[in-house]
Tab-separated table of C-alpha atoms in Angstrom:
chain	number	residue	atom	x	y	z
A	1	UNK	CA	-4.829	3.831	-0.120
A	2	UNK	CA	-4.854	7.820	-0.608
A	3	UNK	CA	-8.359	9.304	-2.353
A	4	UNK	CA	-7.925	12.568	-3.889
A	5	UNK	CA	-11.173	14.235	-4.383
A	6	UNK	CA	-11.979	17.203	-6.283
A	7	UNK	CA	-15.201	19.556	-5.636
A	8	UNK	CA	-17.154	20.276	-7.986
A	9	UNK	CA	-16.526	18.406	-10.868
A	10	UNK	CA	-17.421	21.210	-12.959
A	11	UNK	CA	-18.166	25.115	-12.530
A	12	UNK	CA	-19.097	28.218	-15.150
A	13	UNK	CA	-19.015	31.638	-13.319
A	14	UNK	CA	-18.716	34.996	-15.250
A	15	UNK	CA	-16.063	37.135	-16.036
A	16	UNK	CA	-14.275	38.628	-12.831
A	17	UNK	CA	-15.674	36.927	-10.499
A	18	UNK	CA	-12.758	35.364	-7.457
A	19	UNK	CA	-13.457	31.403	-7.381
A	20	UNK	CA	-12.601	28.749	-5.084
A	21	UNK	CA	-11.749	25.267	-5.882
A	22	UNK	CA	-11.210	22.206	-3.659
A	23	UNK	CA	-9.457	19.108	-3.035
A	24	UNK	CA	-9.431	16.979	-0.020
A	25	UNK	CA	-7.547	13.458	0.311
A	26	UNK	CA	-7.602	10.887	2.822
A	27	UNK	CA	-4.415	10.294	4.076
A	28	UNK	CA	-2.881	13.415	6.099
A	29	UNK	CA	0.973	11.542	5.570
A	30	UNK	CA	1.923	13.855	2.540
A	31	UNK	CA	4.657	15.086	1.266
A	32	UNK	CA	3.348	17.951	-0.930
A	33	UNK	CA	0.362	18.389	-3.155
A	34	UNK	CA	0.423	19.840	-6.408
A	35	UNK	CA	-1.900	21.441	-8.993
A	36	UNK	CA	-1.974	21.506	-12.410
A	37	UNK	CA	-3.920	23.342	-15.137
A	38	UNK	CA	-5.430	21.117	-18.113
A	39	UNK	CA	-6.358	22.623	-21.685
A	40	UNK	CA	-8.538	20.748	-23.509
A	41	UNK	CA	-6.142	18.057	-25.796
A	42	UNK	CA	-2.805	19.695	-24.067
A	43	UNK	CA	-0.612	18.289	-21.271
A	44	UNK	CA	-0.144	19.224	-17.694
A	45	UNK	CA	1.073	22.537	-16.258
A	46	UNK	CA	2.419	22.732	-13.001
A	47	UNK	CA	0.642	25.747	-11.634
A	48	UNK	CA	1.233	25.425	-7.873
A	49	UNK	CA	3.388	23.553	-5.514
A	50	UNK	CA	2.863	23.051	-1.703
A	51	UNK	CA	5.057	20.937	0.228
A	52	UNK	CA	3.769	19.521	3.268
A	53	UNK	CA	5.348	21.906	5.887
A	54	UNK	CA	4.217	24.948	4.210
A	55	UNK	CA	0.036	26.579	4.381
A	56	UNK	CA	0.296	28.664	1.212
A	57	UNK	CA	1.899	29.168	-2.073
A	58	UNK	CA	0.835	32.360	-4.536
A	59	UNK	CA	1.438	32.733	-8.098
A	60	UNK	CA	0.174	36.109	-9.633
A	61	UNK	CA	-4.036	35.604	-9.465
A	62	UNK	CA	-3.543	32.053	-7.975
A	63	UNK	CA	-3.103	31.535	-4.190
A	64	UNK	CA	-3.294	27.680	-2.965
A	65	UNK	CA	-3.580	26.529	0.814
A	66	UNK	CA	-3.073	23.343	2.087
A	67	UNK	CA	-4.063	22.377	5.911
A	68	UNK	CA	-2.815	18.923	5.645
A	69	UNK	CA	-4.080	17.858	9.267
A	70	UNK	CA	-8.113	17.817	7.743
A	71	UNK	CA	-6.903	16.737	4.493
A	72	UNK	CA	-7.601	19.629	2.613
A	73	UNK	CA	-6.597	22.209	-0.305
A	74	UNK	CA	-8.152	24.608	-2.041
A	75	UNK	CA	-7.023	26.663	-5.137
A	76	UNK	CA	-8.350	30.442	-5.396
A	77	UNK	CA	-8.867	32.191	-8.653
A	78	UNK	CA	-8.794	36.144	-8.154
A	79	UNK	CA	-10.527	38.038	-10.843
A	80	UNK	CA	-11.372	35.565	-12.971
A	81	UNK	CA	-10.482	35.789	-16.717
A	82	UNK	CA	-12.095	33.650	-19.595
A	83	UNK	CA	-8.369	32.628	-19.977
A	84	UNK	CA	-8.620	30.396	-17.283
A	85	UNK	CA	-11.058	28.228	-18.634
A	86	UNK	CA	-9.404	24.304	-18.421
A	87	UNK	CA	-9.166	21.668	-15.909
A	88	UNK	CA	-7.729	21.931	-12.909
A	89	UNK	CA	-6.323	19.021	-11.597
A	90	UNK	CA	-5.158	18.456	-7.493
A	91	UNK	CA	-2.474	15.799	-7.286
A	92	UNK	CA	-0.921	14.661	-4.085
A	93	UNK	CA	2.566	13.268	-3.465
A	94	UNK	CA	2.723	10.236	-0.528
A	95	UNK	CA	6.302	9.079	-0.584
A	96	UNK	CA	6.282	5.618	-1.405
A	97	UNK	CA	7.811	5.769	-4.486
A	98	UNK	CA	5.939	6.288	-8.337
A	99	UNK	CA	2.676	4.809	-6.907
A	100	UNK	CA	2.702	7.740	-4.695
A	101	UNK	CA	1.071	10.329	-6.615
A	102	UNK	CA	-2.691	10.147	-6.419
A	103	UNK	CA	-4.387	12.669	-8.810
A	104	UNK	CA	-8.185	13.558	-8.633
A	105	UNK	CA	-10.577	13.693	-11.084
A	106	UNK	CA	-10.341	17.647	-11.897
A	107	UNK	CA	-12.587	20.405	-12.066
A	108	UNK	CA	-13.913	21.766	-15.012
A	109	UNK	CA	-13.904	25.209	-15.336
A	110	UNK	CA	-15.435	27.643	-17.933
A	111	UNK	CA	-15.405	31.699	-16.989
A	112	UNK	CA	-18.292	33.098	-18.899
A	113	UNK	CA	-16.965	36.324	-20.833
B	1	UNK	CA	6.336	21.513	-21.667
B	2	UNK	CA	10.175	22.969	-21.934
B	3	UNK	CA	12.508	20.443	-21.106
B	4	UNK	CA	10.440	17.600	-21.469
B	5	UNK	CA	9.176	16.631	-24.967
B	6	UNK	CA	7.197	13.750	-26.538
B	7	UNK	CA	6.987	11.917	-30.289
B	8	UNK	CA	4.655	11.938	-32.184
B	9	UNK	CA	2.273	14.013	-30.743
B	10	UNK	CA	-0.588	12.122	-32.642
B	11	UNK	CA	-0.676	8.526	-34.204
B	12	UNK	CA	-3.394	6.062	-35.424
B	13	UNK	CA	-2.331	2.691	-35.478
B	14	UNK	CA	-3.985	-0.689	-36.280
B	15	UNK	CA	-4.375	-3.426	-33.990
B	16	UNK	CA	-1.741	-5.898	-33.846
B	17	UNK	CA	1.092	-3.826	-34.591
B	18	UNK	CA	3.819	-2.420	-32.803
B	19	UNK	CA	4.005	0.961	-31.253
B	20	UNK	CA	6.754	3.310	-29.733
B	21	UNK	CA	6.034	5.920	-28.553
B	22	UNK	CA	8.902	8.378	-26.981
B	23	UNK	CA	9.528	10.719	-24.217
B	24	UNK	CA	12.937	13.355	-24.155
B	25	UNK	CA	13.819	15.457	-21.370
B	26	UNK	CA	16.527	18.054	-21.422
B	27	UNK	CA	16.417	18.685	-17.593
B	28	UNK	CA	18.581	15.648	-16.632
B	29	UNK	CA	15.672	14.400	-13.952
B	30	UNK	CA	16.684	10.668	-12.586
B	31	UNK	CA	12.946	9.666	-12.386
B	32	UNK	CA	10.399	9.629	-15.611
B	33	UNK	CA	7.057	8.108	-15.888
B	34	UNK	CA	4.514	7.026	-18.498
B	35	UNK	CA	0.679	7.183	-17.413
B	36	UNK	CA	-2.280	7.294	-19.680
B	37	UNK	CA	-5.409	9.150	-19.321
B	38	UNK	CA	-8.701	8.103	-19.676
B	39	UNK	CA	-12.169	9.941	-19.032
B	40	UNK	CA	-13.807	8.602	-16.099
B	41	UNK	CA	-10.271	7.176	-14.888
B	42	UNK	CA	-8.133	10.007	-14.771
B	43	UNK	CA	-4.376	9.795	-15.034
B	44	UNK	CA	-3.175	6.247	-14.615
B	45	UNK	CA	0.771	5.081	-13.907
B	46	UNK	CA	1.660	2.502	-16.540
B	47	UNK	CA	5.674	2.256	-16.056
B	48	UNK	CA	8.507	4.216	-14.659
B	49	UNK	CA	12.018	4.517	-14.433
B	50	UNK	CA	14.165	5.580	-11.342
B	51	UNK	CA	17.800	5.783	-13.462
B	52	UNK	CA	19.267	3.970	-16.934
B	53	UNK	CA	17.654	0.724	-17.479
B	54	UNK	CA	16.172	0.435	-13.826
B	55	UNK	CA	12.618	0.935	-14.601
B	56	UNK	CA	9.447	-0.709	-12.752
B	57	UNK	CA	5.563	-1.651	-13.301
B	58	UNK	CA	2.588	0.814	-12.811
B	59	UNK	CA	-0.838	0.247	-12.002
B	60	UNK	CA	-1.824	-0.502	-15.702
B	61	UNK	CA	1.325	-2.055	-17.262
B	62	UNK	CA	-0.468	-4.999	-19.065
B	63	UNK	CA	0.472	-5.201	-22.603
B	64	UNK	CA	3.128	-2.151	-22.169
B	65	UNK	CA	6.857	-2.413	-22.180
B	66	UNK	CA	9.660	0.458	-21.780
B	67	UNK	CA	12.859	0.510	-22.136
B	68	UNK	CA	15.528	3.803	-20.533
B	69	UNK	CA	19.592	3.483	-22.118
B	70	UNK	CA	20.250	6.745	-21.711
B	71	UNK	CA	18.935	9.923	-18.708
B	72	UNK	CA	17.323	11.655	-21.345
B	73	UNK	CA	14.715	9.152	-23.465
B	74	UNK	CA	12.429	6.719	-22.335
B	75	UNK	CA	10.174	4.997	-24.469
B	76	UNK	CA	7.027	3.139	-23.910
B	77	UNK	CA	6.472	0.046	-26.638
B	78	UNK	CA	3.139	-1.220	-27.009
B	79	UNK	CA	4.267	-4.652	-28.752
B	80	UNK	CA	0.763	-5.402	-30.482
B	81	UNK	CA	-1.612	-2.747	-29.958
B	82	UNK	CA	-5.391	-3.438	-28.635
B	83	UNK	CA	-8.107	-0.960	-29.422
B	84	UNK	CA	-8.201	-0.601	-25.207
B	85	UNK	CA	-4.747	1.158	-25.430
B	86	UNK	CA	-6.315	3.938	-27.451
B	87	UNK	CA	-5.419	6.916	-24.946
B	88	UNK	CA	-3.842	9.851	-24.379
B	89	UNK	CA	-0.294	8.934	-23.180
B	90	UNK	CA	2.014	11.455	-21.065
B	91	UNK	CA	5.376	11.196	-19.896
B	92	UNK	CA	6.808	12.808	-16.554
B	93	UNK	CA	9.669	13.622	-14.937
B	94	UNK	CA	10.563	14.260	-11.635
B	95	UNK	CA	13.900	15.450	-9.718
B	96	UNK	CA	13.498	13.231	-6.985
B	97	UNK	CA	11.316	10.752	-7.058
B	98	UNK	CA	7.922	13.625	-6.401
B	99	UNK	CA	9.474	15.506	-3.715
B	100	UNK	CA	9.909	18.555	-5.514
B	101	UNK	CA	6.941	17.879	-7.800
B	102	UNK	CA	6.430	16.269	-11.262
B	103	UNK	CA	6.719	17.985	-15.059
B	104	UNK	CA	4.376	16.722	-17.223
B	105	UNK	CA	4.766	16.718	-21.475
B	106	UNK	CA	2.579	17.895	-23.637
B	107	UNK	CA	1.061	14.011	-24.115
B	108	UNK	CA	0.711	11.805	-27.525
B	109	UNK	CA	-2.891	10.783	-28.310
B	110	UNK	CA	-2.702	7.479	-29.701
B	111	UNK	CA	-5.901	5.916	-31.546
B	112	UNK	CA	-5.753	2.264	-32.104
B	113	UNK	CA	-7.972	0.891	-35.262
């Protein structure tokens, strides 16, 4: 069964510093693996998506890379703003059918103004 | 989220009665999803639906029913709430079946009394 795991659970960095957050799963056989962005009592947004033949996907400040042969992403933060402050959540898409997306647990983010 | 909406976006119920709660999309996705989300067990699947009125079990579908007539709604009944279904609920959609990623709504929080 696929573990998504998210490191660390929670970080607080100042203002404008660049920030790297992690995910690693167990199971290489992927299709893609997404991330979303969590405010507190909101829904899901879709920040990045990385299917499973591709290393890299950038979106403005965000850049996320995905080696999916040692089971591992990781989501970088340029310039960090105190807008970003959420959760960020790593999902990953097996095939399979519904049961196939395996989410982690998040990490918890606060940029420090 | 646009294109994907949910109803109410808050409810408080008491035990032993009936709750629908319902999901809309406007992006004419075959597959949509109901999980809840819990702290210390993330996002859970609870039901889903690959097309009109073919829909399927989650991890957590005790006590839950839904029901899809039409592309656009799917609605998750809980037929006599339990204080343990006190949650926040979100529906997603997908294009095809997670290859091209998942949409997420903006969630109902639902507190059971």
């Amino acid at each position: 069964k696929q573990e998504v795991t998210q490191i660390p659970a929670a970080l607080s960095v100042p203002e404008g510093e660049n920030l790297v957050l992690n995910c690693s799963f167990t199971d290489s056989a992927i299709y893609n693996l997404q991330w979303f962005r969590q405010d507190p009592g909101k829904g899901l947004t879709s920040l990045l998506l990385i299917q499973s033949s591709q290393r890299e996907q950038t979106s403005g400040r965000l850049n996320a890379s995905l080696d999916k042969s040692s089971g591992r992403s990781t989501l970088y933060i340029a310039a960090s703003q105190p807008g970003d402050s959420a959760t960020y959540l790593c999902a990953v898409y097996s095939g399979g059918g519904a049961d196939g997306l395996t989410f982690g647990k998040g990490t918890h983010l606060i940029i420090q103004p | 989220d646009a294109g994907i909406t949910q109803s109410p976006r808050h409810k408080v119920t008491e035990t032993g009665t009936p709750v629908t709660l319902r999901c809309h999309q406007t992006e004419n996705h075959r597959y949509m999803y109901w999980y809840r989300q819990d702290p210390g067990h993330g996002l859970r699947l609870i039901h889903y639906s690959y097309g009109v009125k073919d829909t399927d079990k989650g991890e957590v579908s005790d006590g839950y029913s839904v029901s899809r007539s039409k592309t656009e709604d799917f609605l998750l009944t809980l037929e006599s709430a339990t204080s343990s279904q006190t949650s926040v609920y979100f529906c997603a959609i997908s294009e095809d079946g997670g290859v091209y990623g998942y949409t997420f709504g903006s969630g109902t929080r639902l507190t059971v009394v």
